[in-house]
């Protein structure tokens, strides 16, 4: 067991601070990664503050991890020391159940081992995330980060990237489709970039007028303010697909009205409280309301390769770990352009 410096939340209301964790010695199938950068996802905040319930403390958040392979086990074939590697939201699963066999490990029937706020598959050993200097992960759950991608900008692809890529693929986003993206934050800005790269005509639906210029720079053709009731009337029946990334409770019914007949709104944002959906919002126009949780390992690698080919990374603001509590407050205020990424060198200083 190696002792590893990290930042942890000791309890739901506690600010994050320095903490030491233990990582296992790498086994025959494991990769030991020196972490370079870790993105700050809104899910880190929801979980560190126990907003979804059931959080485990102390918690070392972080599931947007990019680093350099330091050491590999005897049976590892995909990686060698020096390679750039990524770790997303999962570090293991049973590998044998129906969802695992269908490359949907996030829905493992025995419960996937999530990167933090969970346990390994032994259901005893706690998992700790990327706000730390090193991680040890089975090579099956370790991703290859394409050469040529900036490592800080690539880190958010491991969650924000796959979480938006996967529903765009599942609902077959194609050139000419009208796609609405709701909420211009970490997930939202990746959704705009990815949908635009797939040829869709993207409209940003935001509460922040000041983000309009950025939305257009990221690839949106249209921009509409959702704080203006007129928007919902003007855009009624417009979109084939809406990717909804809002992290707080809001009225889904209003947004469903902006779908075309048979259009789909996919929820990727996870507001802690439930919100009622009226049957009328769905039956008028055979509209569909769907959800999507990250993506399996195979699709995550496909997304990274796609981003490598299309030179897509996240727009990031790199921070030292000492600024993490301030960064959380700014994310909650919607004041981030568009993902904070921790420079893990600051944890070694
Ligand atoms: P983020 O950077 O905070 O972005 C969320 C955006 O939603 C904000 O920038 C803001 O955009 C908008 N927003 C926030 N509060 C709002 C409100 N009360 N009303 C309307 N709009 C509001 O968060 P993120 O990291 O992108 O994550 C977004 C959500 O997705 C979180 O709930 C997170 O837990 C969840 N998530 C889900 C998955 C999954 O697998 N499904 C994966 C990762 C994250 P504007 O300023 O443009 O309005
Ligand atoms: Zn995330
Ligand atoms: Zn399984």
PDB file of N, CA and C in Angstrom, residues 103-166:
ATOM      1  N   UNK A 103     -21.201  -3.729 -23.259  1.00  0.00           N
ATOM      2  CA  UNK A 103     -20.344  -2.531 -23.157  1.00  0.00           C
ATOM      3  C   UNK A 103     -21.059  -1.361 -22.495  1.00  0.00           C
ATOM      4  N   UNK A 104     -21.925  -1.682 -21.552  1.00  0.00           N
ATOM      5  CA  UNK A 104     -22.624  -0.648 -20.773  1.00  0.00           C
ATOM      6  C   UNK A 104     -22.320  -0.880 -19.293  1.00  0.00           C
ATOM      7  N   UNK A 105     -21.010  -0.881 -18.986  1.00  0.00           N
ATOM      8  CA  UNK A 105     -20.578  -1.242 -17.629  1.00  0.00           C
ATOM      9  C   UNK A 105     -21.147  -0.324 -16.563  1.00  0.00           C
ATOM     10  N   UNK A 106     -21.543   0.891 -16.971  1.00  0.00           N
ATOM     11  CA  UNK A 106     -22.100   1.817 -15.965  1.00  0.00           C
ATOM     12  C   UNK A 106     -23.385   1.259 -15.351  1.00  0.00           C
ATOM     13  N   UNK A 107     -24.003   0.294 -16.046  1.00  0.00           N
ATOM     14  CA  UNK A 107     -25.249  -0.310 -15.531  1.00  0.00           C
ATOM     15  C   UNK A 107     -25.023  -1.740 -15.054  1.00  0.00           C
ATOM     16  N   UNK A 108     -23.790  -2.079 -14.740  1.00  0.00           N
ATOM     17  CA  UNK A 108     -23.453  -3.424 -14.244  1.00  0.00           C
ATOM     18  C   UNK A 108     -24.480  -3.846 -13.195  1.00  0.00           C
ATOM     19  N   UNK A 109     -25.010  -5.060 -13.368  1.00  0.00           N
ATOM     20  CA  UNK A 109     -26.064  -5.511 -12.449  1.00  0.00           C
ATOM     21  C   UNK A 109     -25.549  -5.734 -11.038  1.00  0.00           C
ATOM     22  N   UNK A 110     -24.252  -5.957 -10.898  1.00  0.00           N
ATOM     23  CA  UNK A 110     -23.700  -6.062  -9.536  1.00  0.00           C
ATOM     24  C   UNK A 110     -23.286  -4.688  -9.007  1.00  0.00           C
ATOM     25  N   UNK A 111     -23.438  -3.682  -9.812  1.00  0.00           N
ATOM     26  CA  UNK A 111     -23.046  -2.324  -9.415  1.00  0.00           C
ATOM     27  C   UNK A 111     -21.609  -2.068  -9.821  1.00  0.00           C
ATOM     28  N   UNK A 112     -21.405  -1.146 -10.758  1.00  0.00           N
ATOM     29  CA  UNK A 112     -20.039  -0.832 -11.187  1.00  0.00           C
ATOM     30  C   UNK A 112     -19.252  -0.257 -10.011  1.00  0.00           C
ATOM     31  N   UNK A 113     -17.932  -0.380 -10.079  1.00  0.00           N
ATOM     32  CA  UNK A 113     -17.071   0.299  -9.106  1.00  0.00           C
ATOM     33  C   UNK A 113     -16.832   1.696  -9.654  1.00  0.00           C
ATOM     34  N   UNK A 114     -17.511   2.677  -9.080  1.00  0.00           N
ATOM     35  CA  UNK A 114     -17.318   4.052  -9.538  1.00  0.00           C
ATOM     36  C   UNK A 114     -16.004   4.593  -8.969  1.00  0.00           C
ATOM     37  N   UNK A 115     -15.455   5.571  -9.674  1.00  0.00           N
ATOM     38  CA  UNK A 115     -14.080   6.012  -9.413  1.00  0.00           C
ATOM     39  C   UNK A 115     -13.899   6.578  -8.005  1.00  0.00           C
ATOM     40  N   UNK A 116     -14.967   7.176  -7.468  1.00  0.00           N
ATOM     41  CA  UNK A 116     -14.923   7.624  -6.071  1.00  0.00           C
ATOM     42  C   UNK A 116     -16.321   7.549  -5.499  1.00  0.00           C
ATOM     43  N   UNK A 117     -16.428   7.731  -4.193  1.00  0.00           N
ATOM     44  CA  UNK A 117     -17.731   7.639  -3.528  1.00  0.00           C
ATOM     45  C   UNK A 117     -18.360   6.269  -3.777  1.00  0.00           C
ATOM     46  N   UNK A 118     -17.506   5.238  -3.803  1.00  0.00           N
ATOM     47  CA  UNK A 118     -17.975   3.874  -4.004  1.00  0.00           C
ATOM     48  C   UNK A 118     -16.963   2.905  -3.436  1.00  0.00           C
ATOM     49  N   UNK A 119     -17.081   1.651  -3.899  1.00  0.00           N
ATOM     50  CA  UNK A 119     -16.095   0.642  -3.481  1.00  0.00           C
ATOM     51  C   UNK A 119     -15.625  -0.118  -4.705  1.00  0.00           C
ATOM     52  N   UNK A 120     -14.503  -0.794  -4.531  1.00  0.00           N
ATOM     53  CA  UNK A 120     -14.062  -1.758  -5.538  1.00  0.00           C
ATOM     54  C   UNK A 120     -15.091  -2.890  -5.582  1.00  0.00           C
ATOM     55  N   UNK A 121     -14.933  -3.826  -6.498  1.00  0.00           N
ATOM     56  CA  UNK A 121     -15.924  -4.892  -6.644  1.00  0.00           C
ATOM     57  C   UNK A 121     -15.959  -5.823  -5.429  1.00  0.00           C
ATOM     58  N   UNK A 122     -14.938  -5.757  -4.553  1.00  0.00           N
ATOM     59  CA  UNK A 122     -15.009  -6.535  -3.299  1.00  0.00           C
ATOM     60  C   UNK A 122     -16.048  -5.958  -2.342  1.00  0.00           C
ATOM     61  N   UNK A 123     -16.573  -4.759  -2.713  1.00  0.00           N
ATOM     62  CA  UNK A 123     -17.613  -4.064  -1.934  1.00  0.00           C
ATOM     63  C   UNK A 123     -17.124  -3.647  -0.554  1.00  0.00           C
ATOM     64  N   UNK A 124     -15.795  -3.677  -0.360  1.00  0.00           N
ATOM     65  CA  UNK A 124     -15.228  -3.253   0.928  1.00  0.00           C
ATOM     66  C   UNK A 124     -14.268  -2.087   0.751  1.00  0.00           C
ATOM     67  N   UNK A 125     -13.373  -2.211  -0.236  1.00  0.00           N
ATOM     68  CA  UNK A 125     -12.303  -1.220  -0.374  1.00  0.00           C
ATOM     69  C   UNK A 125     -12.864   0.067  -0.975  1.00  0.00           C
ATOM     70  N   UNK A 126     -12.785   1.193  -0.244  1.00  0.00           N
ATOM     71  CA  UNK A 126     -13.328   2.427  -0.813  1.00  0.00           C
ATOM     72  C   UNK A 126     -12.531   2.882  -2.034  1.00  0.00           C
ATOM     73  N   UNK A 127     -13.230   3.536  -2.969  1.00  0.00           N
ATOM     74  CA  UNK A 127     -12.533   4.107  -4.125  1.00  0.00           C
ATOM     75  C   UNK A 127     -12.339   5.612  -3.880  1.00  0.00           C
ATOM     76  N   UNK A 128     -11.208   6.104  -4.355  1.00  0.00           N
ATOM     77  CA  UNK A 128     -10.876   7.528  -4.218  1.00  0.00           C
ATOM     78  C   UNK A 128     -10.522   8.079  -5.587  1.00  0.00           C
ATOM     79  N   UNK A 129     -10.993   9.303  -5.860  1.00  0.00           N
ATOM     80  CA  UNK A 129     -10.868   9.871  -7.191  1.00  0.00           C
ATOM     81  C   UNK A 129      -9.578  10.614  -7.473  1.00  0.00           C
ATOM     82  N   UNK A 130      -9.662  11.477  -8.471  1.00  0.00           N
ATOM     83  CA  UNK A 130      -8.475  12.068  -9.072  1.00  0.00           C
ATOM     84  C   UNK A 130      -7.918  13.323  -8.426  1.00  0.00           C
ATOM     85  N   UNK A 131      -8.521  13.788  -7.328  1.00  0.00           N
ATOM     86  CA  UNK A 131      -7.901  14.917  -6.628  1.00  0.00           C
ATOM     87  C   UNK A 131      -6.756  14.331  -5.791  1.00  0.00           C
ATOM     88  N   UNK A 132      -5.826  13.657  -6.460  1.00  0.00           N
ATOM     89  CA  UNK A 132      -4.744  12.925  -5.803  1.00  0.00           C
ATOM     90  C   UNK A 132      -3.612  12.767  -6.811  1.00  0.00           C
ATOM     91  N   UNK A 133      -2.456  12.351  -6.327  1.00  0.00           N
ATOM     92  CA  UNK A 133      -1.287  12.367  -7.220  1.00  0.00           C
ATOM     93  C   UNK A 133      -1.139  11.104  -8.067  1.00  0.00           C
ATOM     94  N   UNK A 134      -1.707   9.984  -7.592  1.00  0.00           N
ATOM     95  CA  UNK A 134      -1.583   8.742  -8.360  1.00  0.00           C
ATOM     96  C   UNK A 134      -2.863   7.929  -8.250  1.00  0.00           C
ATOM     97  N   UNK A 135      -3.094   7.076  -9.265  1.00  0.00           N
ATOM     98  CA  UNK A 135      -4.225   6.157  -9.204  1.00  0.00           C
ATOM     99  C   UNK A 135      -3.785   4.826  -9.809  1.00  0.00           C
ATOM    100  N   UNK A 136      -4.370   3.749  -9.304  1.00  0.00           N
ATOM    101  CA  UNK A 136      -4.069   2.405  -9.812  1.00  0.00           C
ATOM    102  C   UNK A 136      -5.369   1.818 -10.345  1.00  0.00           C
ATOM    103  N   UNK A 137      -5.397   1.481 -11.643  1.00  0.00           N
ATOM    104  CA  UNK A 137      -6.636   1.033 -12.286  1.00  0.00           C
ATOM    105  C   UNK A 137      -6.338  -0.145 -13.221  1.00  0.00           C
ATOM    106  N   UNK A 138      -7.255  -1.103 -13.261  1.00  0.00           N
ATOM    107  CA  UNK A 138      -7.144  -2.205 -14.212  1.00  0.00           C
ATOM    108  C   UNK A 138      -7.096  -1.638 -15.626  1.00  0.00           C
ATOM    109  N   UNK A 139      -6.260  -2.216 -16.469  1.00  0.00           N
ATOM    110  CA  UNK A 139      -6.107  -1.643 -17.823  1.00  0.00           C
ATOM    111  C   UNK A 139      -7.416  -1.633 -18.613  1.00  0.00           C
ATOM    112  N   UNK A 140      -8.343  -2.548 -18.281  1.00  0.00           N
ATOM    113  CA  UNK A 140      -9.636  -2.568 -18.989  1.00  0.00           C
ATOM    114  C   UNK A 140     -10.438  -1.305 -18.767  1.00  0.00           C
ATOM    115  N   UNK A 141     -10.192  -0.640 -17.666  1.00  0.00           N
ATOM    116  CA  UNK A 141     -10.945   0.577 -17.352  1.00  0.00           C
ATOM    117  C   UNK A 141     -10.069   1.830 -17.509  1.00  0.00           C
ATOM    118  N   UNK A 142      -8.919   1.650 -18.159  1.00  0.00           N
ATOM    119  CA  UNK A 142      -8.014   2.767 -18.409  1.00  0.00           C
ATOM    120  C   UNK A 142      -8.115   3.110 -19.898  1.00  0.00           C
ATOM    121  N   UNK A 143      -8.222   4.401 -20.196  1.00  0.00           N
ATOM    122  CA  UNK A 143      -8.433   4.848 -21.577  1.00  0.00           C
ATOM    123  C   UNK A 143      -7.137   5.383 -22.163  1.00  0.00           C
ATOM    124  N   UNK A 144      -7.024   5.250 -23.463  1.00  0.00           N
ATOM    125  CA  UNK A 144      -5.877   5.828 -24.167  1.00  0.00           C
ATOM    126  C   UNK A 144      -6.231   7.251 -24.582  1.00  0.00           C
ATOM    127  N   UNK A 145      -5.380   8.195 -24.203  1.00  0.00           N
ATOM    128  CA  UNK A 145      -5.613   9.600 -24.579  1.00  0.00           C
ATOM    129  C   UNK A 145      -4.791   9.870 -25.841  1.00  0.00           C
ATOM    130  N   UNK A 146      -5.483  10.235 -26.945  1.00  0.00           N
ATOM    131  CA  UNK A 146      -4.757  10.401 -28.213  1.00  0.00           C
ATOM    132  C   UNK A 146      -3.643  11.441 -28.124  1.00  0.00           C
ATOM    133  N   UNK A 147      -2.564  11.170 -28.850  1.00  0.00           N
ATOM    134  CA  UNK A 147      -1.465  12.139 -28.948  1.00  0.00           C
ATOM    135  C   UNK A 147      -2.012  13.418 -29.556  1.00  0.00           C
ATOM    136  N   UNK A 148      -1.423  14.521 -29.172  1.00  0.00           N
ATOM    137  CA  UNK A 148      -1.797  15.781 -29.823  1.00  0.00           C
ATOM    138  C   UNK A 148      -2.912  16.514 -29.106  1.00  0.00           C
ATOM    139  N   UNK A 149      -3.592  15.856 -28.148  1.00  0.00           N
ATOM    140  CA  UNK A 149      -4.602  16.587 -27.380  1.00  0.00           C
ATOM    141  C   UNK A 149      -3.941  17.179 -26.142  1.00  0.00           C
ATOM    142  N   UNK A 150      -4.226  18.451 -25.876  1.00  0.00           N
ATOM    143  CA  UNK A 150      -3.702  19.084 -24.675  1.00  0.00           C
ATOM    144  C   UNK A 150      -4.216  18.305 -23.451  1.00  0.00           C
ATOM    145  N   UNK A 151      -3.313  17.842 -22.567  1.00  0.00           N
ATOM    146  CA  UNK A 151      -3.778  16.969 -21.473  1.00  0.00           C
ATOM    147  C   UNK A 151      -4.764  17.652 -20.512  1.00  0.00           C
ATOM    148  N   UNK A 152      -4.609  18.947 -20.254  1.00  0.00           N
ATOM    149  CA  UNK A 152      -5.556  19.629 -19.354  1.00  0.00           C
ATOM    150  C   UNK A 152      -6.926  19.719 -20.022  1.00  0.00           C
ATOM    151  N   UNK A 153      -6.933  20.050 -21.308  1.00  0.00           N
ATOM    152  CA  UNK A 153      -8.198  20.160 -22.043  1.00  0.00           C
ATOM    153  C   UNK A 153      -8.849  18.801 -22.270  1.00  0.00           C
ATOM    154  N   UNK A 154      -8.033  17.745 -22.294  1.00  0.00           N
ATOM    155  CA  UNK A 154      -8.570  16.396 -22.534  1.00  0.00           C
ATOM    156  C   UNK A 154      -9.223  15.821 -21.280  1.00  0.00           C
ATOM    157  N   UNK A 155      -8.783  16.254 -20.096  1.00  0.00           N
ATOM    158  CA  UNK A 155      -9.302  15.648 -18.849  1.00  0.00           C
ATOM    159  C   UNK A 155     -10.838  15.650 -18.804  1.00  0.00           C
ATOM    160  N   UNK A 156     -11.509  16.793 -19.078  1.00  0.00           N
ATOM    161  CA  UNK A 156     -12.982  16.794 -18.987  1.00  0.00           C
ATOM    162  C   UNK A 156     -13.676  15.893 -20.003  1.00  0.00           C
ATOM    163  N   UNK A 157     -12.954  15.423 -21.026  1.00  0.00           N
ATOM    164  CA  UNK A 157     -13.587  14.502 -21.966  1.00  0.00           C
ATOM    165  C   UNK A 157     -14.012  13.226 -21.244  1.00  0.00           C
ATOM    166  N   UNK A 158     -13.290  12.873 -20.169  1.00  0.00           N
ATOM    167  CA  UNK A 158     -13.545  11.604 -19.473  1.00  0.00           C
ATOM    168  C   UNK A 158     -14.902  11.548 -18.782  1.00  0.00           C
ATOM    169  N   UNK A 159     -15.509  12.722 -18.493  1.00  0.00           N
ATOM    170  CA  UNK A 159     -16.900  12.697 -18.032  1.00  0.00           C
ATOM    171  C   UNK A 159     -17.761  13.611 -18.899  1.00  0.00           C
ATOM    172  N   UNK A 160     -17.467  14.916 -18.915  1.00  0.00           N
ATOM    173  CA  UNK A 160     -18.316  15.839 -19.693  1.00  0.00           C
ATOM    174  C   UNK A 160     -18.357  15.425 -21.159  1.00  0.00           C
ATOM    175  N   UNK A 161     -17.236  14.954 -21.698  1.00  0.00           N
ATOM    176  CA  UNK A 161     -17.169  14.555 -23.100  1.00  0.00           C
ATOM    177  C   UNK A 161     -18.038  13.342 -23.377  1.00  0.00           C
ATOM    178  N   UNK A 162     -17.821  12.252 -22.649  1.00  0.00           N
ATOM    179  CA  UNK A 162     -18.578  11.029 -22.927  1.00  0.00           C
ATOM    180  C   UNK A 162     -20.061  11.201 -22.590  1.00  0.00           C
ATOM    181  N   UNK A 163     -20.363  11.983 -21.566  1.00  0.00           N
ATOM    182  CA  UNK A 163     -21.773  12.139 -21.160  1.00  0.00           C
ATOM    183  C   UNK A 163     -22.590  12.864 -22.225  1.00  0.00           C
ATOM    184  N   UNK A 164     -21.962  13.679 -23.023  1.00  0.00           N
ATOM    185  CA  UNK A 164     -22.686  14.379 -24.087  1.00  0.00           C
ATOM    186  C   UNK A 164     -22.536  13.660 -25.432  1.00  0.00           C
ATOM    187  N   UNK A 165     -21.379  13.029 -25.655  1.00  0.00           N
ATOM    188  CA  UNK A 165     -21.170  12.265 -26.902  1.00  0.00           C
ATOM    189  C   UNK A 165     -22.152  11.100 -26.984  1.00  0.00           C
ATOM    190  N   UNK A 166     -22.323  10.384 -25.865  1.00  0.00           N
ATOM    191  CA  UNK A 166     -23.123   9.157 -25.889  1.00  0.00           C
ATOM    192  C   UNK A 166     -24.575   9.415 -26.308  1.00  0.00           C
TER     193      UNK A 166
END
